[in-house]
CSV table of C-alpha atoms in Angstrom, one decimal:
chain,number,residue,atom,x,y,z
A,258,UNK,CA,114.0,87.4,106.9
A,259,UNK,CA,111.4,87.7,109.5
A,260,UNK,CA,108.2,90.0,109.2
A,261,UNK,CA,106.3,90.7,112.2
A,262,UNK,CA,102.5,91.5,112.0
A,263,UNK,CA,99.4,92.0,113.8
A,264,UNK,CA,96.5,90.1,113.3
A,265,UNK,CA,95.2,89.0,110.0
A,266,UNK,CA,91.8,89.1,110.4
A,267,UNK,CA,92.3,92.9,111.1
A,268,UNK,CA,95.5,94.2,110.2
A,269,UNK,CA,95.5,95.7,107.0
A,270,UNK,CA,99.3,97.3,107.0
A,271,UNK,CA,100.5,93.9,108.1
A,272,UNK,CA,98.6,92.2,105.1
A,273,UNK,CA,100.5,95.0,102.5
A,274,UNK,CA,103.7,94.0,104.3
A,275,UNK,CA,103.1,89.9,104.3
A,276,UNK,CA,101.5,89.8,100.4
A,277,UNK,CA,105.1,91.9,99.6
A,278,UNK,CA,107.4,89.1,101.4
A,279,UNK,CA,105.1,86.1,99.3
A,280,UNK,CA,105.5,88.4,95.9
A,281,UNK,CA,109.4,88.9,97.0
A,282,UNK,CA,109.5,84.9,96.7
A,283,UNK,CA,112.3,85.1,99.5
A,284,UNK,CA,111.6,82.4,102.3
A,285,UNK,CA,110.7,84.5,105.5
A,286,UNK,CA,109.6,83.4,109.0
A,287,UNK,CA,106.3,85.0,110.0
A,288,UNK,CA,105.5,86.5,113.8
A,289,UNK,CA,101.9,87.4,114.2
A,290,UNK,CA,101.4,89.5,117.7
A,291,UNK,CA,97.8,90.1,118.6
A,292,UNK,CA,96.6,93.5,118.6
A,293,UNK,CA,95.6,95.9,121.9
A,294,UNK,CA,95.7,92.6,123.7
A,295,UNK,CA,97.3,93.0,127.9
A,296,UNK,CA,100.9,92.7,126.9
A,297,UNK,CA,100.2,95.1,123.6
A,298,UNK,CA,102.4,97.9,125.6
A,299,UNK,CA,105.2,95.7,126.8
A,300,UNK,CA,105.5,94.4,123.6
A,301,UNK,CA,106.0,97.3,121.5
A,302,UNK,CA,109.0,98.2,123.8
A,303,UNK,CA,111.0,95.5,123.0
A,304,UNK,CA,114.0,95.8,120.9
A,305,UNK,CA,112.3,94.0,117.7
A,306,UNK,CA,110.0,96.8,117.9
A,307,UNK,CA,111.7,99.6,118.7
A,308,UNK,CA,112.8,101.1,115.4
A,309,UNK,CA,109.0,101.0,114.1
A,310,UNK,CA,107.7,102.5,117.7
A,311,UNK,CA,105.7,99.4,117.8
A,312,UNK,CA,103.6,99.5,115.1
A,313,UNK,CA,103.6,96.5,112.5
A,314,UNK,CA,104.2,94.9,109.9
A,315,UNK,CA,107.7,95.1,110.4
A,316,UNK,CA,110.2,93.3,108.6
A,317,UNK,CA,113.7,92.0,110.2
A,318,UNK,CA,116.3,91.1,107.0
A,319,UNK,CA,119.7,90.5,109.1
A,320,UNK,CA,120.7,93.7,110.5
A,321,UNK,CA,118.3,95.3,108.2
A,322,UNK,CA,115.0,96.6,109.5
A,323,UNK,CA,112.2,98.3,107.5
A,324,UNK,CA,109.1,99.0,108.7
A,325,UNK,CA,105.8,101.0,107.0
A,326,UNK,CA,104.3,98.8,104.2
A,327,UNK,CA,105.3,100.8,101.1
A,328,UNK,CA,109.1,100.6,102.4
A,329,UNK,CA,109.0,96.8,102.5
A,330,UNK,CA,108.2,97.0,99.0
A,331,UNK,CA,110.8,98.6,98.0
A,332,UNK,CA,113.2,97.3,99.9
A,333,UNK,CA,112.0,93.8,98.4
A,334,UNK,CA,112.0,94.9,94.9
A,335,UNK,CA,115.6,96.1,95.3
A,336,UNK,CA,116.4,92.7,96.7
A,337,UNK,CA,114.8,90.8,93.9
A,338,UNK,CA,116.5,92.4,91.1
A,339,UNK,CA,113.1,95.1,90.3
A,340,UNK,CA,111.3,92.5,88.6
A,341,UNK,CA,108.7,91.3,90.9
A,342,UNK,CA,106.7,94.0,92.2
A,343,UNK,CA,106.5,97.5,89.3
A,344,UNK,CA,105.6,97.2,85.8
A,345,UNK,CA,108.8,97.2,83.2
A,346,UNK,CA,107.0,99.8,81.3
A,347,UNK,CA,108.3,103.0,82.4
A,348,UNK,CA,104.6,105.1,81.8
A,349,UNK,CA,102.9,102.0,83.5
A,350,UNK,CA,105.6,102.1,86.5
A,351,UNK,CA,105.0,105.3,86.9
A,352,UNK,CA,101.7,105.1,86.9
A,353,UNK,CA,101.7,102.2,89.6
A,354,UNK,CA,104.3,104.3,91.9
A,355,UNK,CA,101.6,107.3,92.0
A,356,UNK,CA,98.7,105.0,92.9
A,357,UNK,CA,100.8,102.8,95.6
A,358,UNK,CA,101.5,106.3,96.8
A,359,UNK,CA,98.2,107.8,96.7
A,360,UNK,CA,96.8,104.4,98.2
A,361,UNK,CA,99.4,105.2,101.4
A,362,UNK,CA,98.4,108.6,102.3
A,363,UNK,CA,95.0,109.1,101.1
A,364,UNK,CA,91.5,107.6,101.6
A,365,UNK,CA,90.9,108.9,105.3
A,366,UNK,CA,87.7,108.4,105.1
A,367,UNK,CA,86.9,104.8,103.9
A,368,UNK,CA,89.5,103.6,106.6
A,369,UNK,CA,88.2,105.2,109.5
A,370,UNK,CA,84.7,104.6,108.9
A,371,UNK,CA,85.1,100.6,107.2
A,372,UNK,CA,87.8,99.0,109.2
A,373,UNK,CA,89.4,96.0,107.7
A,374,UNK,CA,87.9,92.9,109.2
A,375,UNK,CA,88.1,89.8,106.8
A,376,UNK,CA,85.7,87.4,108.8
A,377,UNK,CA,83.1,89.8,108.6
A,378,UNK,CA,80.4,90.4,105.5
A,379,UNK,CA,77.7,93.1,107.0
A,380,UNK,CA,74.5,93.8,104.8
A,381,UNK,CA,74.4,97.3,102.6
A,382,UNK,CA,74.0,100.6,103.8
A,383,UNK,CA,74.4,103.8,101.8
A,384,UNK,CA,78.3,105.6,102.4
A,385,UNK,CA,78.5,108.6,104.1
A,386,UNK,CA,79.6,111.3,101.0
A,387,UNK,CA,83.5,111.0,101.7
A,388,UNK,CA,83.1,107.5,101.9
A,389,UNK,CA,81.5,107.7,98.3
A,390,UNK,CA,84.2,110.1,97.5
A,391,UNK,CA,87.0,107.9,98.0
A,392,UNK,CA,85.1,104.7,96.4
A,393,UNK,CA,85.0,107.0,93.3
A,394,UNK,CA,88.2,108.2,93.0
A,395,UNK,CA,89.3,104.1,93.5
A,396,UNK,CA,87.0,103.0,90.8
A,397,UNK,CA,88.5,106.2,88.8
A,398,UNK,CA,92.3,105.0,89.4
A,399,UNK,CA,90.7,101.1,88.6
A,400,UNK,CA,89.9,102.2,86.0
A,401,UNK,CA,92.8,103.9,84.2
A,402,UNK,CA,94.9,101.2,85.1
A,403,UNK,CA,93.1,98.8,84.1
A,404,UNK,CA,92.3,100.6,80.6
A,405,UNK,CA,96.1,101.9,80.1
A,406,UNK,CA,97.8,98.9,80.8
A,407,UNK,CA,96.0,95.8,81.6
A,408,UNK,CA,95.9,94.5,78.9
A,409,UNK,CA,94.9,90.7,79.1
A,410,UNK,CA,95.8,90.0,82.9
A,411,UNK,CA,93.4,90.0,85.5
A,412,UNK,CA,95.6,93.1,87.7
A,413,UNK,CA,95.9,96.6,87.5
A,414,UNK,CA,98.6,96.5,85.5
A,415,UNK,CA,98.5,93.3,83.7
A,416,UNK,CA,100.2,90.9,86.5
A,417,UNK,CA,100.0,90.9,90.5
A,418,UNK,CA,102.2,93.4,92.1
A,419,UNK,CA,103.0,96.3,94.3
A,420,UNK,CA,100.0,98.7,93.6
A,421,UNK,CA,97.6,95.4,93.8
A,422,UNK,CA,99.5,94.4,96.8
A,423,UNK,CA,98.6,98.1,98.2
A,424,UNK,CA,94.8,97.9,97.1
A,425,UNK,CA,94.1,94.4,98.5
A,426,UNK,CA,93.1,95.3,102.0
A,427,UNK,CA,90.4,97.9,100.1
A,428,UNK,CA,89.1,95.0,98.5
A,429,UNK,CA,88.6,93.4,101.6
A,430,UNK,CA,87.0,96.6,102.7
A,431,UNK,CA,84.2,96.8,99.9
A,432,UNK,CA,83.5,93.4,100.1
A,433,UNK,CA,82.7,93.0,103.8
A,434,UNK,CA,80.5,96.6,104.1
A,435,UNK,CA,79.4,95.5,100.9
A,436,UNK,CA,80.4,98.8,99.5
A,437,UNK,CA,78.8,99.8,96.1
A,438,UNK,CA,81.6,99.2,93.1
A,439,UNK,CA,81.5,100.0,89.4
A,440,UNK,CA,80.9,96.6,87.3
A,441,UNK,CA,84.3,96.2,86.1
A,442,UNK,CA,85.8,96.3,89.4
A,443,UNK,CA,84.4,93.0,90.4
A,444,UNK,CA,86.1,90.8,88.2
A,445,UNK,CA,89.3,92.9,89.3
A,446,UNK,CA,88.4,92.1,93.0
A,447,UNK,CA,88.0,88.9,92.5
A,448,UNK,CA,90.9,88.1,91.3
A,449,UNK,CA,92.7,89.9,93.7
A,450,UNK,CA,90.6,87.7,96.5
A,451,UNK,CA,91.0,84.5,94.4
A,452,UNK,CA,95.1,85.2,94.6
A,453,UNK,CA,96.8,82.2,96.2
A,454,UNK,CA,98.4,84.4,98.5
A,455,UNK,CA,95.1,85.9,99.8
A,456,UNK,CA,93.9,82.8,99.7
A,457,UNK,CA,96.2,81.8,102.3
A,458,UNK,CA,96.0,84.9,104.2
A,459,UNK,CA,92.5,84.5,104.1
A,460,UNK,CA,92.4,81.4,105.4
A,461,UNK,CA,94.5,82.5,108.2
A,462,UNK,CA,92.5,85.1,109.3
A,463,UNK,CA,89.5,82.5,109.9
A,464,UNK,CA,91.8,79.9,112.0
A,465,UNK,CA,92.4,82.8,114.4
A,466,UNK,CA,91.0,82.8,118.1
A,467,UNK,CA,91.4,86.5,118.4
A,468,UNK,CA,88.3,89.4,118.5
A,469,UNK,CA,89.1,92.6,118.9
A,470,UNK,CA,85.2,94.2,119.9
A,471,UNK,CA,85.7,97.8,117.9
A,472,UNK,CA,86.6,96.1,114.7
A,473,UNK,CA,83.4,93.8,114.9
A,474,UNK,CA,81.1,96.8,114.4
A,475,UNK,CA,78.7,97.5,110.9
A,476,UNK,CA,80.5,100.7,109.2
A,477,UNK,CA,80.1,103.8,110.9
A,478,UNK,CA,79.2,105.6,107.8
């Protein structure tokens, strides 16, 4: 497999799509292509590209090609025998399913105005009121999870998977705008930033040479 991505200290699709190929336990070669850089629209003409339209991650498997974070997912957890990335608990994977989803389309707000941007930890300022929507309805959907099902792991739903993998770049998020976060959420964040794969991710993200001017900006709002 190969999974192409953008960069780490700034791409959060690419992290979903990257932490999925490291929970797949599959062995994977990984492309990072910098962002808006001068060959950006070249690039995202080439063949490797062209089924996504150039965005990233995107993830080669043979003649396979899926593309859009959620899809990778699933694709993976079909490949890996559905035992790696949803809860075996039907009401739990059911559960997880409707907040990976949720995480995909929703929370406009707290993406446009907090871009992802790992390297960075900017002091507090109070959210604009969709912002502080969308941090409550997180904390909300923390919450249940975490209350329903679990139980004594450190996740959402007991052990790392898919709808953690889907949250982690919000983590990131609250944690560089030093977003206000209800007390049990932090010992959930932390364990999502102590992962070993985020660890490595992490530490990726700092090694890289690459600054991208509108992602090194305090929150908008």
């Amino acid at each position: 497999m190969k999974l192409i991505i953008g960069n780490k200290a700034y791409s959060s699709w690419s992290l979903r799509g990257w932490l999925a190929c490291k929970q797949s336990g599959i062995p994977f070669e990984e492309v990072v292509v910098p962002l808006y850089d001068e060959n950006w629209d070249k690039r995202r003409e080439g063949d490797e590209f062209a089924p996504s339209s150039g965005k990233v991650p995107i993830l080669w498997d043979g003649e396979a090609v899926v593309w859009d974070s959620l899809a990778i997912v699933e694709y993976l957890n079909d490949k890996t025998g559905n035992e790696r990335f949803w809860p075996a608990d039907p009401a739990a994977r059911a559960m997880a399913r409707s907040m990976a989803a949720e995480m995909h389309s929703s929370f406009a707000a707290l993406r446009r105005k907090h871009s992802m941007n790992i390297r960075q930890v900017y002091p507090p300022k109070t959210p604009d009121p969709d912002v502080q929507q969308d941090l409550g309805r997180l904390m909300e959907l923390w919450a249940q999870a975490r209350a329903r099902f679990g139980g004594e792991g450190q996740f959402l739903f007991g052990d790392f998977g898919a709808a953690d993998i889907m949250f982690a770049p919000v983590v990131t998020r609250i944690v560089t705008y030093s977003l206000p976060a209800a007390r049990f959420a932090q010992a959930y964040m932390m364990a999502v930033l102590q992962h070993p794969f985020m660890q490595d991710w992490i530490a990726g993200a700092q090694e890289e040479d690459w600054v991208i001017e509108q992602f090194e900006l305090p929150a908008t709002g």
